[in-house]
Every structure is written in structure tokens, then in C-alpha cells.
Coordinates of C-alpha atoms and ligand atoms in Angstrom, one line a residue:
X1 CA 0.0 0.0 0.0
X2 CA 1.9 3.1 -0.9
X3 CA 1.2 5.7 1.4
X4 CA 3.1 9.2 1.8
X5 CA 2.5 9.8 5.2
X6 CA 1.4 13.5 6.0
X7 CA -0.7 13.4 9.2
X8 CA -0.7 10.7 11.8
X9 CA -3.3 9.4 14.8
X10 CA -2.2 8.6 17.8
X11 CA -5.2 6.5 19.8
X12 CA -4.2 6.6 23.4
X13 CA -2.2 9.9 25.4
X14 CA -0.5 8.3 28.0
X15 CA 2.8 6.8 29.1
X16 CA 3.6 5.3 25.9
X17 CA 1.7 7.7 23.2
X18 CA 2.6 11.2 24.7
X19 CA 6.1 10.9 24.8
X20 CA 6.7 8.9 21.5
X21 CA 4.1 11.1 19.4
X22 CA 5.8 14.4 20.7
X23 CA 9.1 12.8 19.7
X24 CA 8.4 12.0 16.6
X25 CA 6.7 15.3 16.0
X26 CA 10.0 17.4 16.8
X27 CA 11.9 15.4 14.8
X28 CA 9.2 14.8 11.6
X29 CA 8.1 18.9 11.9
X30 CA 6.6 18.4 7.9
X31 CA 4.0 15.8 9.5
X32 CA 1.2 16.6 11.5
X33 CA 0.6 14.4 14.6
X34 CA -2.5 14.4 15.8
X35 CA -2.6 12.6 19.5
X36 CA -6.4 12.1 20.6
X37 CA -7.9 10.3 24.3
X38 CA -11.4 9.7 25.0
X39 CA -9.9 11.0 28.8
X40 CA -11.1 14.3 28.0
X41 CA -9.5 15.3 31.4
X42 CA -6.3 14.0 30.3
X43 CA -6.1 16.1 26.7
X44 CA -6.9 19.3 28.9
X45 CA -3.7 18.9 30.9
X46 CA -1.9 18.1 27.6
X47 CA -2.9 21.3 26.4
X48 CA -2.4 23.1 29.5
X49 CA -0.1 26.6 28.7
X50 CA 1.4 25.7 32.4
X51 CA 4.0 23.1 31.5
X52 CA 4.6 21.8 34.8
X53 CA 0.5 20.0 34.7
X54 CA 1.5 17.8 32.1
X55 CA -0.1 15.0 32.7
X56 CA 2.4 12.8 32.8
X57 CA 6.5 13.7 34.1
X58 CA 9.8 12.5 32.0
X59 CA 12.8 14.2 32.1
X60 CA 12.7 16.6 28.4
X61 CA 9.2 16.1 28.2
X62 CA 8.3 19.6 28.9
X63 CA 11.1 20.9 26.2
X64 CA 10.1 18.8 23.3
X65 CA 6.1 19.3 24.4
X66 CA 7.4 23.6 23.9
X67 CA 8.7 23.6 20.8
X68 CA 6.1 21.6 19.0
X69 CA 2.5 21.4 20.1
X70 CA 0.5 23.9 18.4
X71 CA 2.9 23.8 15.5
X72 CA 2.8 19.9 14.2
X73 CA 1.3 18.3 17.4
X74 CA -1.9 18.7 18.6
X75 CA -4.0 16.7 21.7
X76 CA -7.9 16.3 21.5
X77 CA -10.5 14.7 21.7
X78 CA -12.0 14.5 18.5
X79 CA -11.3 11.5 17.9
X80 CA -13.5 10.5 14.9
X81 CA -12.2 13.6 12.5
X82 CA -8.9 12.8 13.5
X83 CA -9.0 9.3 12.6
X84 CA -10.8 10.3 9.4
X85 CA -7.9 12.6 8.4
X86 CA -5.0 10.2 9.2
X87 CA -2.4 8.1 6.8
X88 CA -1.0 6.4 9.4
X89 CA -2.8 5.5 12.8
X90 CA -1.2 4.3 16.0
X91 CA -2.8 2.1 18.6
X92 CA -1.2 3.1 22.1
X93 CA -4.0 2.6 24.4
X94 CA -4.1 0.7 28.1
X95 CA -3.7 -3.1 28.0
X96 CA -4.4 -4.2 31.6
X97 CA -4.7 -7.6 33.1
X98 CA -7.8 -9.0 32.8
X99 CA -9.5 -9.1 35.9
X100 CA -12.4 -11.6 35.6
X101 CA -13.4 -14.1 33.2
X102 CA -11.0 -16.8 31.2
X103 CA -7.4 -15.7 31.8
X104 CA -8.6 -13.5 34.7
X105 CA -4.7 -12.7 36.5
X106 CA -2.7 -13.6 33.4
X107 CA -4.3 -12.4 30.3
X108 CA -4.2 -9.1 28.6
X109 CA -7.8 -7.0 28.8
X110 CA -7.7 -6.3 25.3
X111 CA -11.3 -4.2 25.2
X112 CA -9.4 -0.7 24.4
X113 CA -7.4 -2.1 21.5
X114 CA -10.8 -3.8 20.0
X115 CA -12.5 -0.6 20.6
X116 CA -9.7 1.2 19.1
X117 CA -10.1 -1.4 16.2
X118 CA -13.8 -0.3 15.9
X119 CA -13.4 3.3 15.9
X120 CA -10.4 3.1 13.1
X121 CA -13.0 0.7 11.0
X122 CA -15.9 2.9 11.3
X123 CA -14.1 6.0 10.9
X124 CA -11.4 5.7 8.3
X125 CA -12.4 6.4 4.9
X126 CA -8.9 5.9 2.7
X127 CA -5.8 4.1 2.6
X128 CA -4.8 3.8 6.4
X129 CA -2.0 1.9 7.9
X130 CA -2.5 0.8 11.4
X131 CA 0.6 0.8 13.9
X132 CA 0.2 -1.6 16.6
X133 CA 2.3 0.5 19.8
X134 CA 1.2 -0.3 22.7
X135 CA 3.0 -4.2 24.3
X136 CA 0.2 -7.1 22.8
X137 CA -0.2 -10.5 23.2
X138 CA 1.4 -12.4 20.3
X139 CA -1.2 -12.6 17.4
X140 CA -3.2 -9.3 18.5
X141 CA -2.7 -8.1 14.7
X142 CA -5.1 -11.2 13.9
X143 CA -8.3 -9.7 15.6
X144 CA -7.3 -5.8 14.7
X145 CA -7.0 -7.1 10.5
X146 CA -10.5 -9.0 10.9
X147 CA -12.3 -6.2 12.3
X148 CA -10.6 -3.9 9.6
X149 CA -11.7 -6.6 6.7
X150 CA -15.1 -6.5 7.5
X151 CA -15.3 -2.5 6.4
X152 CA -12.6 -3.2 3.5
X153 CA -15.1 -5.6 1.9
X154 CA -18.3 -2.5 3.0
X155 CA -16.5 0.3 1.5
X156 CA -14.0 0.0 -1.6
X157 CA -12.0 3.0 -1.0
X158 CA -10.9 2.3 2.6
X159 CA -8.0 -0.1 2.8
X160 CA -5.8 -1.4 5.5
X161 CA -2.5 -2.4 6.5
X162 CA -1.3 -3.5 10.0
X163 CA 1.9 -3.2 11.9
X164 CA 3.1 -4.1 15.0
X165 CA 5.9 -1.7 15.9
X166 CA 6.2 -2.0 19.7
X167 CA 8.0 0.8 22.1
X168 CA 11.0 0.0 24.4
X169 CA 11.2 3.0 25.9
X170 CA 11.6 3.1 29.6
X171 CA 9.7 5.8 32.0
X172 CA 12.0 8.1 33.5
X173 CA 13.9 8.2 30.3
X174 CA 11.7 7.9 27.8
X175 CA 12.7 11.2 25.8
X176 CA 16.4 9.8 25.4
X177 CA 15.1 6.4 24.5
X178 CA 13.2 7.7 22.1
X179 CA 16.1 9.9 20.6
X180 CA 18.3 7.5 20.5
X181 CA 16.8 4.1 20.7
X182 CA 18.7 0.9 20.8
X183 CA 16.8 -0.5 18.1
X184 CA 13.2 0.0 16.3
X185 CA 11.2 -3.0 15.2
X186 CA 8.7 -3.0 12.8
X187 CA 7.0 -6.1 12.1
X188 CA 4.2 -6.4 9.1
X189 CA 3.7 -7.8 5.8
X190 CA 3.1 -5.0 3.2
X191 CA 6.7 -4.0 2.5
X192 CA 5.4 -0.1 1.0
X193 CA 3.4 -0.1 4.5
X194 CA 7.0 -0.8 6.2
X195 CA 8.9 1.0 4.3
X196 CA 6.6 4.3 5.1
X197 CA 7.1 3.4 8.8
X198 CA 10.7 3.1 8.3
X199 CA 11.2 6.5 6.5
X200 CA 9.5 8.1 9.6
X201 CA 12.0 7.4 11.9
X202 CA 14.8 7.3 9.5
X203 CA 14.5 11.3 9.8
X204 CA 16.8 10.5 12.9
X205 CA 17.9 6.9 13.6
X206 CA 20.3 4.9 11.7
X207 CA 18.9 2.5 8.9
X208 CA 21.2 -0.4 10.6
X209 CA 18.9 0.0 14.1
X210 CA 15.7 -0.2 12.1
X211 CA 14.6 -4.3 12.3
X212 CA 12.0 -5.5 9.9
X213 CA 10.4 -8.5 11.0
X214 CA 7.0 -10.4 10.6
X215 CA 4.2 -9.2 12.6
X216 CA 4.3 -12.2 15.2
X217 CA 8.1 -12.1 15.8
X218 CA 8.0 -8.3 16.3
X219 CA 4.6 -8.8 19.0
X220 CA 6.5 -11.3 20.4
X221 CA 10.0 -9.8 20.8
X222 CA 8.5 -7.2 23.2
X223 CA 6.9 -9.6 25.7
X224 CA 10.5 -11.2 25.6
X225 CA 12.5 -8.1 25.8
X226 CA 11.0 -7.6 29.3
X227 CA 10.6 -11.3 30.6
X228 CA 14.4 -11.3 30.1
X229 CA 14.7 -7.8 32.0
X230 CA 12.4 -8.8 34.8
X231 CA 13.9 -12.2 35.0
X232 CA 17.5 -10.7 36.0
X233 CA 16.1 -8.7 38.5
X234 CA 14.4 -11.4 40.3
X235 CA 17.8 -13.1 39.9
X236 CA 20.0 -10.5 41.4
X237 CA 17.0 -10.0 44.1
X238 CA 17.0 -13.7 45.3
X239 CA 21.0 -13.1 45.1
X240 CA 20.8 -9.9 47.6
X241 CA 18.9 -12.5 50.1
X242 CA 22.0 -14.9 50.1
X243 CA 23.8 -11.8 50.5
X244 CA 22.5 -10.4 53.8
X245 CA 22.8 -14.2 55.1
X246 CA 26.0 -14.6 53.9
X247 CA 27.9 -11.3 54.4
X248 CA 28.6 -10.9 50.6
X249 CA 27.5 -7.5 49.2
X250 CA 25.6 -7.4 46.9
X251 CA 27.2 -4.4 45.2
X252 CA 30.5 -6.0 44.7
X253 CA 28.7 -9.2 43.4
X254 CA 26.3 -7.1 40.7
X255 CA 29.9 -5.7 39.6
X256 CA 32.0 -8.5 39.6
X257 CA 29.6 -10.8 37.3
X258 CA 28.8 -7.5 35.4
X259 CA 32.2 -7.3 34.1
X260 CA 31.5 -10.5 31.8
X261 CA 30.6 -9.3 28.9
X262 CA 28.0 -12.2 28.3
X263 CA 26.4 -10.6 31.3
X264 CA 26.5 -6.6 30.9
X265 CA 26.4 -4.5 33.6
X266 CA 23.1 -3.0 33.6
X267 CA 19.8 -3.8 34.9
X268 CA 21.8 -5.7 38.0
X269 CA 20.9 -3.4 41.2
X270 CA 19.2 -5.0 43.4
X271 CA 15.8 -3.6 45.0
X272 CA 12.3 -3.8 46.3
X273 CA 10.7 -5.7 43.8
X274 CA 10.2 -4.3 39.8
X275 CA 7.2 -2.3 39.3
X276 CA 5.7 -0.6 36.4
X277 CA 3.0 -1.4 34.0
X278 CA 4.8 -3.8 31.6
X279 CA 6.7 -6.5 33.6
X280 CA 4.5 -8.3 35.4
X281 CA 1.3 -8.1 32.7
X282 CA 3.8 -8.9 29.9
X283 CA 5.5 -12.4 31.4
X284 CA 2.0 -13.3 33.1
X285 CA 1.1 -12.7 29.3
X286 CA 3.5 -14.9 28.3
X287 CA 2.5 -17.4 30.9
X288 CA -1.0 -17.4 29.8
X289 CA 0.4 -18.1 26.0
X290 CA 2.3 -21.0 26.8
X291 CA -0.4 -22.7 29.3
X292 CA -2.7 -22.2 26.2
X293 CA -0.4 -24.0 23.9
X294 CA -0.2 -26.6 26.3
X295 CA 3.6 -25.8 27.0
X296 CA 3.0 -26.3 31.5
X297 CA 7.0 -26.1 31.7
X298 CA 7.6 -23.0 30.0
X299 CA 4.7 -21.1 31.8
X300 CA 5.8 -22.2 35.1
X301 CA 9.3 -20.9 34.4
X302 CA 9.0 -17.7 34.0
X303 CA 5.9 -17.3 36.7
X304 CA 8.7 -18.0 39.0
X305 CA 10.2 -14.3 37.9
X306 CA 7.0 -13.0 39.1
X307 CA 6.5 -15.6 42.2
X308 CA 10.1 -14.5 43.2
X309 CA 9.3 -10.8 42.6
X310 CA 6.5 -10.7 45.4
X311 CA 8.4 -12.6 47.6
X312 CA 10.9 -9.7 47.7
X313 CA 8.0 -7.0 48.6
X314 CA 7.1 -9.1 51.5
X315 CA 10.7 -9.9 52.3
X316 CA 11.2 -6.2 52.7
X317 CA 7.8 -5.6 55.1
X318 CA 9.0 -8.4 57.5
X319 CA 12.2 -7.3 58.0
X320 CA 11.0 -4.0 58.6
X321 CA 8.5 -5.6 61.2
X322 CA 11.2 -7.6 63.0
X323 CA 13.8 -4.9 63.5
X324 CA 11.2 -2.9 64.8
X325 CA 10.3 -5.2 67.5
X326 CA 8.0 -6.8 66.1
X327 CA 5.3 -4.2 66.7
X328 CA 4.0 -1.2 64.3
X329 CA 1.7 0.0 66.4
X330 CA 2.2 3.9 67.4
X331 CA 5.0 3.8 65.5
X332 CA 5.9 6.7 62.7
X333 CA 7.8 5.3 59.3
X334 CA 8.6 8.1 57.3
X335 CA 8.6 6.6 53.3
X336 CA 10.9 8.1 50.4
X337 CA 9.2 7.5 47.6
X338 CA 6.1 6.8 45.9
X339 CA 6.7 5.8 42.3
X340 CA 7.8 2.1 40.9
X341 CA 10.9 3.4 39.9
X342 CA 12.9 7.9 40.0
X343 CA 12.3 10.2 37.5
X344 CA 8.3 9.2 37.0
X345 CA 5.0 10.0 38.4
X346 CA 4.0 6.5 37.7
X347 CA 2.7 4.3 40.6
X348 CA 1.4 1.4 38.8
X349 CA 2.4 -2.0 40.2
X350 CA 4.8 0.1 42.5
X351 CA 6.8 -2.2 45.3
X352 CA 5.3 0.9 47.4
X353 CA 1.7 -0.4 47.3
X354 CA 2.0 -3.6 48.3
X355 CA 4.8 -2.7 51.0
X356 CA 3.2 0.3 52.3
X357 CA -0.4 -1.7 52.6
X358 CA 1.5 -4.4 54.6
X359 CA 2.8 -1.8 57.3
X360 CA -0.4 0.1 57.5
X361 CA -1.8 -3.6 57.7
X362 CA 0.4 -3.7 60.6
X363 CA -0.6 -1.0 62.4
X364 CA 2.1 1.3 61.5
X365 CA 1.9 5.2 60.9
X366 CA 3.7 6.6 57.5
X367 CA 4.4 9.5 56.3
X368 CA 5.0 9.4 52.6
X369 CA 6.5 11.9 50.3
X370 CA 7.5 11.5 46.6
X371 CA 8.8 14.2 44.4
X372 CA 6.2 13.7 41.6
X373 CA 3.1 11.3 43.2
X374 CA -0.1 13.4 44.0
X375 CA -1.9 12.8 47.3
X376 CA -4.9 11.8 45.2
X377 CA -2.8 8.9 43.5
X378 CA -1.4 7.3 46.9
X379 CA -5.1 7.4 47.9
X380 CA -6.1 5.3 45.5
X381 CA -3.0 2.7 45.1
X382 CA -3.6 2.0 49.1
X383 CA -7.7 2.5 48.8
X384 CA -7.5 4.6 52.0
X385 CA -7.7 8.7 52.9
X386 CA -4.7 10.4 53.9
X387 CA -5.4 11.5 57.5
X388 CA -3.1 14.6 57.5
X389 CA -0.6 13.8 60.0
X390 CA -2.4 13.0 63.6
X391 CA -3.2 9.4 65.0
X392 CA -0.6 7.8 66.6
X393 CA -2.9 6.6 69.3
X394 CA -4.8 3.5 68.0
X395 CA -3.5 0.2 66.6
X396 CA -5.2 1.1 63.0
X397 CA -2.8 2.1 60.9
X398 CA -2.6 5.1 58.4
X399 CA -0.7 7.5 56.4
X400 CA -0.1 11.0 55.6
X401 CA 1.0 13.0 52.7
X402 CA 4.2 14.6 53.5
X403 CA 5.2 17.8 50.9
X404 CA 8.9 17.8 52.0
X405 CA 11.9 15.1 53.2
X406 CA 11.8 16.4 56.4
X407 CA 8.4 16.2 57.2
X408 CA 8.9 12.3 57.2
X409 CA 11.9 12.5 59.5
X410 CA 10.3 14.6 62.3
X411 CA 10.0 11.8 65.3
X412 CA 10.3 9.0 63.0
X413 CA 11.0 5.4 64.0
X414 CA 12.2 4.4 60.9
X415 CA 12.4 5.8 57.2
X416 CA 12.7 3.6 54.4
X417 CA 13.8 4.4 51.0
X418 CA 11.6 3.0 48.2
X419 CA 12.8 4.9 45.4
X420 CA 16.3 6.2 44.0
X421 CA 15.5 9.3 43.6
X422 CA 18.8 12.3 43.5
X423 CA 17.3 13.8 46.2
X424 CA 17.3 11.2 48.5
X425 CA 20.8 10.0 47.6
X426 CA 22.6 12.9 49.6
X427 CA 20.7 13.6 52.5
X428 CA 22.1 15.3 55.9
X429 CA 21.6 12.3 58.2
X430 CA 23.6 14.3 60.9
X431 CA 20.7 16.4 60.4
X432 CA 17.8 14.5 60.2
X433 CA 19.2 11.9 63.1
X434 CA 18.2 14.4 65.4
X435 CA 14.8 14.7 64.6
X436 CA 14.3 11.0 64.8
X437 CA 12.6 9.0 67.8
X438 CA 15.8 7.0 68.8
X439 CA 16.9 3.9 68.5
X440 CA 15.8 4.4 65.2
X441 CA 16.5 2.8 61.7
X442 CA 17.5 3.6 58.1
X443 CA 16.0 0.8 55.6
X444 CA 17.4 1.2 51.9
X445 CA 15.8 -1.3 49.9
X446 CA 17.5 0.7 46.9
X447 CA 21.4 1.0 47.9
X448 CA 21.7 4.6 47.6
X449 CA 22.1 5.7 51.0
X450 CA 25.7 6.0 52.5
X451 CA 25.4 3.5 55.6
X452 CA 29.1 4.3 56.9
X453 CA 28.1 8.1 57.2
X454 CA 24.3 7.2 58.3
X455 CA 25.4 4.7 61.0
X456 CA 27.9 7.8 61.9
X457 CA 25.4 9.5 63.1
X458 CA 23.6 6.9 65.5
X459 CA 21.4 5.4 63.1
X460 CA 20.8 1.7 62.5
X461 CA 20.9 0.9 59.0
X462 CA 19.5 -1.8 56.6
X463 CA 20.5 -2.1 53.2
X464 CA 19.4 -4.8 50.6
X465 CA 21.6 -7.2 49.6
X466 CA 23.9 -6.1 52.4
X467 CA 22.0 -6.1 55.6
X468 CA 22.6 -4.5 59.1
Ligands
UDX501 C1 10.4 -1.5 31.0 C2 11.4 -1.8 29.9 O1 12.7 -1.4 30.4 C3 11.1 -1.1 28.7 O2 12.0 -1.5 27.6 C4 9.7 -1.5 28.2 O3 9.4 -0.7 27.1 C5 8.7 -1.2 29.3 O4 9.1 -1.8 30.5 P1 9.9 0.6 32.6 O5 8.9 -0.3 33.3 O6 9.5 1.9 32.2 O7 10.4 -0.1 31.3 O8 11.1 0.7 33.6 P2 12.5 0.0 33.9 O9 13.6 1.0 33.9 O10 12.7 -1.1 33.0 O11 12.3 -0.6 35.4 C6 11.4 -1.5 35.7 C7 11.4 -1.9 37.2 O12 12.6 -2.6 37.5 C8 11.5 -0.7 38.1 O13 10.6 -0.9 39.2 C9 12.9 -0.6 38.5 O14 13.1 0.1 39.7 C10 13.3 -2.0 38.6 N1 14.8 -2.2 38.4 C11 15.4 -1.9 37.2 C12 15.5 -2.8 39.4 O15 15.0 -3.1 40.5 N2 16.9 -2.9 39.2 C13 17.5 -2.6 38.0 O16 18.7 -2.9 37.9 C14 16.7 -2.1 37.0
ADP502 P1 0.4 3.4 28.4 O1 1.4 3.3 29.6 O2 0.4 2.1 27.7 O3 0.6 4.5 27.6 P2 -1.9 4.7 29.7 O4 -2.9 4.1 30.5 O5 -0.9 5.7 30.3 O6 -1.1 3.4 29.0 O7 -2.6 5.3 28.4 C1 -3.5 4.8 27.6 C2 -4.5 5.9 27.2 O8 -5.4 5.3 26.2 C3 -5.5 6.3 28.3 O9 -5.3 7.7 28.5 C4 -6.9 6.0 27.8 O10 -7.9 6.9 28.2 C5 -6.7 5.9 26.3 N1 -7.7 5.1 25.6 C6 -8.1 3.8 25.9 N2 -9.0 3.4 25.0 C7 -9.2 4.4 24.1 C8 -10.0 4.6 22.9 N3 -10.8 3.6 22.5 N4 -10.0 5.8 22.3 C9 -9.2 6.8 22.7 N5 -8.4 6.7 23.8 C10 -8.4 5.5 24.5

């Protein structure tokens, strides 16, 4: 299908379509790109003139978001003109777990990308290739091309082609991911359909990073991409535990089998457990693939990545509960950090949650703070009102929203660091030891804090994959 591409569709204004459609805006400025959400809330802080209410934070965001919208990139919600005017259409919408139903726990919710589907088939009137974005199940592209046929053979002017061109970018550094991406995979059949992809991002990366594949391999690829990713960081998290028993550190281990080249040194640091809305939905995913094609051996392999993965969330809340003598109750934690990983606003499938629940579970009092997270969002990730700083009295326990460090020190028992934010990585523990309820602890599930200095300064200090 040859199609020059002048103005594209983005369905979907979130994590994955914001960043990548503004990217390829500044660096396409003879196409317009068109980025549309049925979230009507969502497109209003898109278009917000105060940068800072962008609805989503990335490092460069804000500079890329300044020198293009208005010009070649736009955000609304008319979606049906938009989709009407488009050569080239992508599908970046949500792709959750499914929660009820066959595959309830392990199977993508694929609702959005049928509706998507629908909207593209009912609206489109021309020659219209569809870019598959957001992660998918292997053989997604199946359902999207029969939904599409059934106008094709309706209307003899519209006409379809589907690609699967999946994003690796990571939040917190999406914008240089984007820039300068490892690779970009496009998988499809209609080589003019690939080849108009391809000439869109050729306007900056190198033809030798651009990957053609089929549609399958390239759906698949992604889901495999971040099993693999996950499945070192449950290895070098089951490694910190040895650690701590064994007096190895974990820090000198991570470097010492990083230095193999067949290894690599990234992606080793050990933690509280990966978050983010791709890891655990995209192996469960795969898990739910290979039980349906009857492979029981392969799906139980990589559940352990995930098995392992909660284990090291709960590892992290009892340890907390034993050095703190066993009790939570009347206690103050001050928490450092809110989001799955630094340098995002994003709390889904954040170790926080599920650590944060247990301690509240367990009677404690915490007072969170987190650079980026609204109050609103940690109300809903923990499904309970933030009490604005007061009981310490009963056994129930409950949280508070804290809008500065300090505010999370101030006659704390404990603080734990969830996150590796910059701005927790220096902090005055002279300082802050002070203002602490003593004996009192220092837990760094993240390995940023300096535990000779911290322990200075009459602290006790727990580090992962390194202990007391
Ligand atoms: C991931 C993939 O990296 C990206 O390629 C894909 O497109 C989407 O999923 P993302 O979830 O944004 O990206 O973040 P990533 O940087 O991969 O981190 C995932 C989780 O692993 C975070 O919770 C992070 O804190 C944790 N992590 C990462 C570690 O605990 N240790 C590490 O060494 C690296
Ligand atoms: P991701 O991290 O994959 O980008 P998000 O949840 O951040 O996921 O963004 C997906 C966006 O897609 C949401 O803002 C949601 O409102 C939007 N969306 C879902 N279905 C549709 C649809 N049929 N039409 C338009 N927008 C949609």
C-alpha cells in the first residue's frame, strides 16, 4: 500500500503515546501528529499553557512538548475527525490484566485495542496503515486485520495495512530512549506499509537499528524483551537475600559478574521488587500463551520471575516488622518515595503499594512523600484517605501525605527508602538523626544511602543485599 504519510493518529495519550508522538513530531516537523484520548481530562492537561500540569512527568518532556505542540502536534479529543484525516494511525492505548473471566490474572484485557479497532474501521475512509504500539499478546494483529476486513469488503475506497511496531522505551527516560533508541522493530507484511514506517524514523535513527520482521516475531519480541529484563532482576534479588545471610555484598557481586561481557552491567541493582506497568502483565502474558499451547513447563518458568518478585515485597515488610520489634503500632515510618521506579509520576504496580499496605496492615503510621506522586494517586493505590498527620494513638494504621523530606523525619522510628530518587541520595543524616525517635533505623531497599556516614550518626541501617 503506498502511502506518503502527512498526518498521523495517535489513539491513546499516555505513558507510551505522549512521549513517543511528541518525539516524533519534533523530529518529523513536515508531519502533523495528531494525539487524541477519550480521557477528556487528560487532553486538557496536555494542552495546558502551564507546563509543569503535564499529565504525565519524563525528564525533556516539557522541552520537546514547547517547541512543537500547536505547530505539528496537537492533543484532543476528536477523535472521529482525527482518525478520518490520518495516513497512518497508531494504537497506544491501556492493556491491563484481565480481571475476571478466562485468563482473569494472566491475560491481557484487550477491550481498548478492539474498541480502538472499531473506531479506526468505522471512521477511516482511505488508505490507512495501522501501527500496533502499545505491548500485545502475540497474534493481536489477527483480531485488529478481521475487524478492519469486515469494512474493507463494505467500502472499496478504505483499505488497511497492520503493523506491529512495539515501544522500548523506559519511563523516566523515555525522551532519550526515544532519541536515540537501541533499536526500532517494525514487524508487518506489506513491504510499502514498512517502508513508510521506516522512512519516519529514519528522519533520525540509523537504517542499521531499524529491524523488519513479521508481525508475530516483532509482537513477540516485546513480551520477551521484558521477561528477560524482569527475570535478571528477580535473579539479582534472590541473590541480595543470600547476600544479607552470607555477608557478601551485593554491590560487589552485581559488579564482579557485570564485568562478563556475556552478562553486561546494567539492569543488576538489586531492589524492592520491579514495578511498572509492563513486567508483570507482559510475562504473566507470556505465561497465559504457553499454558494455552499446552507448554506447562515454559509457563511455570517464568511465573517464578514474578513468584520470586512478590516474595521480595514481603521480604522487605517483614524485615521492617522484625527490627522494629515486632510491633508497628504507634510507630511513625517516614517513606521516600512513591513511584515504581525515579524520575516518573508513575505508581502502577509500585513495590510501594504492596509494602506500604502491609505496614499500615500492621498498624504502622507513614508518612510518605515522593517528588512527583499526587496525594490523590497514593489514595487510590492504598484505597485509604490520607489523614493529615495525627493518629498515633490507636492500633489502626494510616498514612499521611508529606510535601517535604523532612516532614517524614520529624519523630520517626524508621524511614525507608523506596525509590532512588537524586534527592534522596545525599541527605544530611547528621541532620535528620536528630529529629528521629531513637533507637531508630534507616532501611534502603535501593542502595543509595551512604550507611558508613548514616550509621555515623547513630542510626541503624539496613541495606538490601547487604543487611545491618
Ligand atoms: C520497562 C522496559 O525497560 C522497557 O524497555 C519497556 O518498554 C517497558 O518496561 P519501565 O517499566 O518503564 O520499562 O522501567 P525499567 O527502567 O525497565 O524498570 C522496571 C522496574 O525494574 C522498576 O521498578 C525498577 O526500579 C526495577 N529495576 C530496574 C531494578 O529493580 N533494578 C534494576 O537494575 C533495573
Ligand atoms: P500506556 O502506559 O500504555 O501509555 P496509559 O494508561 O498511560 O497506558 O494510556 C492509555 C490511554 O489510552 C489512556 O489515556 C486511555 O484513556 C486511552 N484510551 C483507551 N482506549 C481508548 C479509545 N478507544 N480511544 C481513545 N483513547 C483511548
Amino acid at each position: 500500500m503506498a502511502v506518503d504519510v502527512k498526518v498521523i493518529c495517535c489513539i491513546g495519550a499516555g505513558y507510551v503515546g505522549g512521549p513517543t508522538m511528541a518525539v516524533i513530531a519534533d523530529k518529523c516537523p513536515h508531519i502533523e501528529v495528531n494525539v487524541v484520548d477519550l480521557n477528556k481530562n487528560r487532553i486538557d492537561l496536555w494542552n495546558n499553557s502551564d507546563l509543569s500540569k503535564l499529565p504525565i512527568f519524563e525528564p525533556g518532556l516539557k522541552e520537546v512538548i514547547k517547541r512543537c505542540r500547536g505547530r505539528n502536534l496537537h492533543f484532543s479529543s476528536l477523535i472521529e475527525e482525527n482518525i478520518k484525516r490520518a495516513d497512518m494511525i497508531f494504537i497506544s492505548v491501556n492493556t491491563p490484566i484481565k480481571t475476571k473471566g478466562i485468563g482473569a490474572g494472566k491475560a491481557s484485557d484487550l477491550k481498548w485495542v478492539e474498541a480502538s479497532a472499531r473506531q479506526i474501521s468505522k471512521f477511516a475512509k482511505k488508505e490507512t496503515i495501522v501501527v500496533e504500539k502499545s505491548t500485545l499478546p502475540v497474534r493481536t494483529a489477527d483480531t485488529i486485520q478481521q475487524i478492519l476486513k469486515e469494512s474493507e469488503l463494505n467500502n472499496k475506497n478504505k483499505k488497511f495495512s497492520v503493523l506491529s511496531n512495539p515501544e522500548f522505551l523506559a519511563e523516566g527516560n523515555a525522551i532519550k530512549d526515544l532519541e536515540n533508541p537501541d533499536r526500532v522493530l517494525i514487524g508487518g507484511v506489506d513491504e510499502e506499509s514498512i517502508n513508510a514506517l521506516k522512512k519516519i524514523y529514519l528522519n533520525w535513527v540509523d537504517e542499521e537499528k531499524i529491524l523488519t520482521t513479521n508481525l508475530w516475531s516483532s509482537e513477540l519480541s516485546k513480551l520477551v524483551a521484558n521477561a528477560f529484563l524482569a527475570q535478571r532482576i528477580s535473579s539479582i534479588n534472590s541473590i541480595s537475600a543470600l547476600c544479607e545471610t552470607t555477608g557478601a555484598d551485593i554491590k560487589e557481586v552485581s559488579l564482579a559478574i557485570g564485568m562478563d561481557s556475556r552478562l553486561g552491567s546494567k539492569f543488576l541493582a538489586a531492589g524492592p521488587g520491579f514495578g511498572g506497568s509492563c513486567f508483570k502483565k507482559d510475562i504473566l502474558n507470556l505465561v497465559y500463551i504457553s499454558e494455552y499451547y499446552g507448554l506447562k513447563e515454559v509457563a511455570s518458568y517464568w511465573e517464578q520471575v514474578v513468584a520470586i518478585n512478590s516474595w521480595q515485597n514481603k521480604r522487605i515488610s517483614k524485615i521492617i516488622l522484625a527490627k522494629l520489634f515486632g510491633t508497628l503500632a504507634k510507630k511513625k515510618i517516614g517513606i521516600l518515595g512513591f513511584s515504581f521506579k525515579a524520575n516518573t509520576n508513575d505508581t502502577r504496580e509500585s513495590p510501594a503499594i504492596r509494602i506500604c499496605k502491609d505496614l499500615i496492615e500492621e498498624g504502622g503510621s507513614l508518612y510518605i512523600y515522593d517528588p512527583r506522586v499526587s496525594l490523590e494517586q497514593i489514595e487510590s493505590d492504598l484505597g485509604l484517605k490520607n489523614n493529615y498527620q495525627g493518629n498515633l494513638t490507636g492500633d489502626l494504621g494510616n498514612w499521611s501525605y508529606c510535601k517535604k523530606i523532612i516532614d517524614t523525619f520529624e519523630g520517626a522510628d524508621a524511614v525507608l527508602v523506596l525509590t532512588e530518587w537524586d534527592q534522596f541520595k545525599d541527605l544530611n543524616w547528621e541532620n535528620l538523626s536528630k529529629l528521629m525517635r531513637h533507637p531508630s533505623w534507616v532501611f534502603d531497599t535501593r542502595g543509595i544511602v551512604d550507611t558508613v556516614e548514616a550509621k555515623s550518626c547513630g542510626l541503624n541501617v539496613w541495606q538490601v543485599g547487604n543487611g545491618e
